[in-house]
Amino acid sequence: MQEFIHNKVKVIEAFFAEFNQTQKLYADKSFDFDQRFTVFLNKLSGYFKDRGENASESEILRITSMLHTVRRGFDPSKMEKIKSGKRELLWGFSYHGIETVDTLLQEMYRKEIVKLEEGKEILSNLVLNLYQQGFLTDEQLKGLDSIPKIELFWSSLLSQNGSISFINKKLHAHLITEDIYLLLDEIINKAL
């Protein structure tokens, strides 16, 4: 099942905002960091579990387990009892966890943005082509000032032109219909 990419991007951006706050706590050496990072990891793990992204969930659970191991007094890399420097070791493994989470979030975000950019490029070219051929006028563009009007416009295009149906199928490989409408809205507003 495909997802609403615009919404997924907003969810990832919200994770980034929370993650950045957590990183600031780390940088400030705040005692609140440990608890906030654990809460964040649990939330992120739950998100991946709900979406069925087992590999990402597993990576977050690995970080959580590693940190729990240090808190229990064992060095996860050597599986030996920590004799001294437990707090420093926890901060070191926390930093490793932060780097891993950052890489994971960056990859997720980039992947979704690429889908939107590819869809936007296809639709921009289509709108430009329709405009150049006279199928779309300035007045029609101005009239497409809401999502319901864009939806009607898109539906009429699909019924009139077979090549647009091909473009629609190509877009639906990565986007859902609502993403297409939002991208068209963005393109039309930029053109005006």
mmCIF file of C-alpha atoms in Angstrom:
data_model
loop_
_atom_site.group_PDB
_atom_site.id
_atom_site.type_symbol
_atom_site.label_atom_id
_atom_site.label_comp_id
_atom_site.label_asym_id
_atom_site.label_seq_id
_atom_site.Cartn_x
_atom_site.Cartn_y
_atom_site.Cartn_z
ATOM 1 C CA MET A 1 0.000 0.000 0.000
ATOM 2 C CA GLN A 2 1.339 3.398 -0.974
ATOM 3 C CA GLU A 3 1.510 6.232 1.485
ATOM 4 C CA PHE A 4 0.620 9.888 1.396
ATOM 5 C CA ILE A 5 4.167 11.171 0.812
ATOM 6 C CA HIS A 6 3.431 14.764 1.853
ATOM 7 C CA ASN A 7 2.255 13.477 5.232
ATOM 8 C CA LYS A 8 5.217 11.131 5.607
ATOM 9 C CA VAL A 9 7.594 14.042 4.987
ATOM 10 C CA LYS A 10 5.842 16.044 7.733
ATOM 11 C CA VAL A 11 6.141 13.105 10.146
ATOM 12 C CA ILE A 12 9.867 12.765 9.397
ATOM 13 C CA GLU A 13 10.317 16.532 9.857
ATOM 14 C CA ALA A 14 8.603 16.243 13.264
ATOM 15 C CA PHE A 15 11.017 13.434 14.175
ATOM 16 C CA PHE A 16 13.908 15.675 13.111
ATOM 17 C CA ALA A 17 12.647 18.503 15.316
ATOM 18 C CA GLU A 18 12.440 16.214 18.353
ATOM 19 C CA PHE A 19 15.766 14.592 17.493
ATOM 20 C CA ASN A 20 17.463 17.992 17.256
ATOM 21 C CA GLN A 21 16.193 18.886 20.734
ATOM 22 C CA THR A 22 17.567 15.596 22.025
ATOM 23 C CA GLN A 23 20.933 16.250 20.381
ATOM 24 C CA LYS A 24 21.074 19.673 22.047
ATOM 25 C CA LEU A 25 20.637 17.959 25.406
ATOM 26 C CA TYR A 26 23.540 15.675 24.516
ATOM 27 C CA ALA A 27 25.715 18.631 23.496
ATOM 28 C CA ASP A 28 24.836 20.423 26.760
ATOM 29 C CA LYS A 29 25.667 17.247 28.726
ATOM 30 C CA SER A 30 22.230 17.459 30.300
ATOM 31 C CA PHE A 31 21.128 14.746 32.696
ATOM 32 C CA ASP A 32 17.765 14.810 30.868
ATOM 33 C CA PHE A 33 19.409 13.505 27.700
ATOM 34 C CA ASP A 34 19.365 9.813 28.645
ATOM 35 C CA GLN A 35 15.631 9.753 29.364
ATOM 36 C CA ARG A 36 14.692 11.899 26.336
ATOM 37 C CA PHE A 37 16.822 9.790 23.990
ATOM 38 C CA THR A 38 15.222 6.596 25.292
ATOM 39 C CA VAL A 39 11.720 8.055 24.820
ATOM 40 C CA PHE A 40 12.645 9.204 21.316
ATOM 41 C CA LEU A 41 14.060 5.789 20.386
ATOM 42 C CA ASN A 42 10.904 4.069 21.658
ATOM 43 C CA LYS A 43 8.706 6.435 19.636
ATOM 44 C CA LEU A 44 10.802 5.899 16.505
ATOM 45 C CA SER A 45 10.797 2.129 17.001
ATOM 46 C CA GLY A 46 6.997 2.194 17.349
ATOM 47 C CA TYR A 47 6.687 4.221 14.160
ATOM 48 C CA PHE A 48 8.762 1.708 12.210
ATOM 49 C CA LYS A 49 6.860 -1.212 13.741
ATOM 50 C CA ASP A 50 3.497 0.309 12.768
ATOM 51 C CA ARG A 51 4.729 0.816 9.206
ATOM 52 C CA GLY A 52 6.155 -2.692 8.964
ATOM 53 C CA GLU A 53 9.708 -1.456 8.385
ATOM 54 C CA ASN A 54 11.415 -4.315 10.195
ATOM 55 C CA ALA A 55 15.009 -3.442 9.246
ATOM 56 C CA SER A 56 14.720 0.122 10.565
ATOM 57 C CA GLU A 57 12.891 -1.038 13.683
ATOM 58 C CA SER A 58 15.615 -3.610 14.286
ATOM 59 C CA GLU A 59 18.327 -0.952 14.017
ATOM 60 C CA ILE A 60 16.594 1.253 16.590
ATOM 61 C CA LEU A 61 16.065 -1.710 18.910
ATOM 62 C CA ARG A 62 19.770 -2.571 18.550
ATOM 63 C CA ILE A 63 20.701 0.937 19.720
ATOM 64 C CA THR A 64 18.248 0.709 22.616
ATOM 65 C CA SER A 65 19.630 -2.683 23.675
ATOM 66 C CA MET A 66 23.197 -1.419 23.451
ATOM 67 C CA LEU A 67 22.383 1.517 25.752
ATOM 68 C CA HIS A 68 20.507 -0.748 28.198
ATOM 69 C CA THR A 69 23.540 -3.029 28.311
ATOM 70 C CA VAL A 70 25.800 -0.121 29.294
ATOM 71 C CA ARG A 71 23.303 1.043 31.935
ATOM 72 C CA ARG A 72 23.378 -2.471 33.416
ATOM 73 C CA GLY A 73 27.144 -2.208 33.779
ATOM 74 C CA PHE A 74 28.400 -4.151 30.760
ATOM 75 C CA ASP A 75 30.458 -2.961 27.818
ATOM 76 C CA PRO A 76 28.446 -4.129 24.754
ATOM 77 C CA SER A 77 31.520 -4.254 22.516
ATOM 78 C CA LYS A 78 33.469 -6.546 24.869
ATOM 79 C CA MET A 79 30.647 -8.013 26.990
ATOM 80 C CA GLU A 80 32.730 -7.407 30.080
ATOM 81 C CA LYS A 81 31.678 -5.847 33.345
ATOM 82 C CA ILE A 82 32.447 -2.122 33.429
ATOM 83 C CA LYS A 83 34.816 -1.448 36.292
ATOM 84 C CA SER A 84 35.014 2.341 35.919
ATOM 85 C CA GLY A 85 33.905 5.099 33.558
ATOM 86 C CA LYS A 86 30.367 3.799 33.108
ATOM 87 C CA ARG A 87 28.951 7.291 32.493
ATOM 88 C CA GLU A 88 31.608 8.094 29.882
ATOM 89 C CA LEU A 89 30.994 4.780 28.154
ATOM 90 C CA LEU A 90 27.252 5.496 28.100
ATOM 91 C CA TRP A 91 27.886 8.914 26.529
ATOM 92 C CA GLY A 92 30.143 7.293 23.922
ATOM 93 C CA PHE A 93 27.584 4.676 22.948
ATOM 94 C CA SER A 94 24.870 7.348 23.002
ATOM 95 C CA TYR A 95 26.877 9.345 20.479
ATOM 96 C CA HIS A 96 27.142 6.267 18.279
ATOM 97 C CA GLY A 97 23.351 5.861 18.583
ATOM 98 C CA ILE A 98 22.808 9.512 17.629
ATOM 99 C CA GLU A 99 24.931 9.090 14.500
ATOM 100 C CA THR A 100 23.031 5.971 13.478
ATOM 101 C CA VAL A 101 19.614 7.581 14.031
ATOM 102 C CA ASP A 102 20.687 10.686 12.109
ATOM 103 C CA THR A 103 21.792 8.581 9.127
ATOM 104 C CA LEU A 104 18.533 6.622 9.206
ATOM 105 C CA LEU A 105 16.350 9.754 9.341
ATOM 106 C CA GLN A 106 18.387 11.508 6.627
ATOM 107 C CA GLU A 107 18.026 8.505 4.295
ATOM 108 C CA MET A 108 14.279 8.274 4.923
ATOM 109 C CA TYR A 109 13.783 11.983 4.312
ATOM 110 C CA ARG A 110 15.909 12.045 1.164
ATOM 111 C CA LYS A 111 14.048 9.039 -0.262
ATOM 112 C CA GLU A 112 10.648 10.705 0.155
ATOM 113 C CA ILE A 113 11.818 14.104 -1.114
ATOM 114 C CA VAL A 114 13.197 12.441 -4.259
ATOM 115 C CA LYS A 115 9.771 10.890 -4.917
ATOM 116 C CA LEU A 116 8.112 14.297 -4.604
ATOM 117 C CA GLU A 117 10.740 16.026 -6.748
ATOM 118 C CA GLU A 118 10.406 13.415 -9.498
ATOM 119 C CA GLY A 119 6.621 13.770 -9.461
ATOM 120 C CA LYS A 120 6.903 17.544 -9.482
ATOM 121 C CA GLU A 121 9.249 17.471 -12.470
ATOM 122 C CA ILE A 122 6.901 15.226 -14.453
ATOM 123 C CA LEU A 123 3.881 17.379 -13.618
ATOM 124 C CA SER A 124 5.738 20.648 -14.289
ATOM 125 C CA ASN A 125 6.696 19.419 -17.730
ATOM 126 C CA LEU A 126 3.126 18.300 -18.363
ATOM 127 C CA VAL A 127 1.626 21.655 -17.307
ATOM 128 C CA LEU A 128 4.198 23.534 -19.401
ATOM 129 C CA ASN A 129 3.475 21.301 -22.391
ATOM 130 C CA LEU A 130 -0.290 21.786 -22.026
ATOM 131 C CA TYR A 131 0.216 25.540 -21.737
ATOM 132 C CA GLN A 132 2.490 25.708 -24.796
ATOM 133 C CA GLN A 133 0.029 23.691 -26.881
ATOM 134 C CA GLY A 134 -2.850 25.954 -25.862
ATOM 135 C CA PHE A 135 -4.769 23.280 -23.926
ATOM 136 C CA LEU A 136 -4.247 25.316 -20.786
ATOM 137 C CA THR A 137 -4.665 29.089 -20.681
ATOM 138 C CA ASP A 138 -3.801 31.741 -18.130
ATOM 139 C CA GLU A 139 -7.484 32.008 -17.201
ATOM 140 C CA GLN A 140 -7.742 28.259 -16.636
ATOM 141 C CA LEU A 141 -4.605 28.315 -14.480
ATOM 142 C CA LYS A 142 -6.053 31.139 -12.374
ATOM 143 C CA GLY A 143 -9.279 29.154 -12.006
ATOM 144 C CA LEU A 144 -7.403 26.188 -10.513
ATOM 145 C CA ASP A 145 -7.197 27.805 -7.090
ATOM 146 C CA SER A 146 -8.304 24.889 -4.906
ATOM 147 C CA ILE A 147 -7.697 21.175 -4.596
ATOM 148 C CA PRO A 148 -11.286 20.233 -5.632
ATOM 149 C CA LYS A 149 -10.905 22.279 -8.839
ATOM 150 C CA ILE A 150 -7.518 20.683 -9.514
ATOM 151 C CA GLU A 151 -9.073 17.266 -8.935
ATOM 152 C CA LEU A 152 -11.779 17.984 -11.537
ATOM 153 C CA PHE A 153 -9.188 19.336 -13.966
ATOM 154 C CA TRP A 154 -6.987 16.252 -13.539
ATOM 155 C CA SER A 155 -9.936 13.887 -13.983
ATOM 156 C CA SER A 156 -10.988 15.654 -17.189
ATOM 157 C CA LEU A 157 -7.411 15.471 -18.528
ATOM 158 C CA LEU A 158 -7.296 11.736 -17.848
ATOM 159 C CA SER A 159 -10.553 11.127 -19.689
ATOM 160 C CA GLN A 160 -9.540 13.260 -22.712
ATOM 161 C CA ASN A 161 -5.974 12.186 -23.343
ATOM 162 C CA GLY A 162 -4.490 8.686 -23.386
ATOM 163 C CA SER A 163 -0.898 9.875 -23.015
ATOM 164 C CA ILE A 164 -1.832 11.613 -19.773
ATOM 165 C CA SER A 165 -3.177 8.286 -18.520
ATOM 166 C CA PHE A 166 0.314 6.876 -19.088
ATOM 167 C CA ILE A 167 1.830 9.784 -17.123
ATOM 168 C CA ASN A 168 -0.729 9.176 -14.365
ATOM 169 C CA LYS A 169 0.299 5.512 -14.138
ATOM 170 C CA LYS A 170 3.951 6.528 -13.958
ATOM 171 C CA LEU A 171 3.176 8.986 -11.145
ATOM 172 C CA HIS A 172 1.182 6.370 -9.255
ATOM 173 C CA ALA A 173 4.269 4.160 -9.088
ATOM 174 C CA HIS A 174 5.437 6.321 -6.157
ATOM 175 C CA LEU A 175 2.651 8.764 -5.315
ATOM 176 C CA ILE A 176 -0.988 8.587 -4.395
ATOM 177 C CA THR A 177 -3.623 10.787 -6.017
ATOM 178 C CA GLU A 178 -3.629 13.314 -3.153
ATOM 179 C CA ASP A 179 0.130 13.835 -3.587
ATOM 180 C CA ILE A 180 -0.450 14.538 -7.280
ATOM 181 C CA TYR A 181 -3.114 17.137 -6.479
ATOM 182 C CA LEU A 182 -0.868 18.872 -3.946
ATOM 183 C CA LEU A 183 2.037 18.924 -6.389
ATOM 184 C CA LEU A 184 -0.201 20.354 -9.115
ATOM 185 C CA ASP A 185 -1.415 23.003 -6.673
ATOM 186 C CA GLU A 186 2.172 23.940 -5.866
ATOM 187 C CA ILE A 187 3.157 24.082 -9.550
ATOM 188 C CA ILE A 188 0.128 26.176 -10.539
ATOM 189 C CA ASN A 189 0.626 28.630 -7.662
ATOM 190 C CA LYS A 190 4.270 29.031 -8.639
ATOM 191 C CA ALA A 191 3.309 29.648 -12.280
ATOM 192 C CA LEU A 192 0.906 32.476 -11.419
#
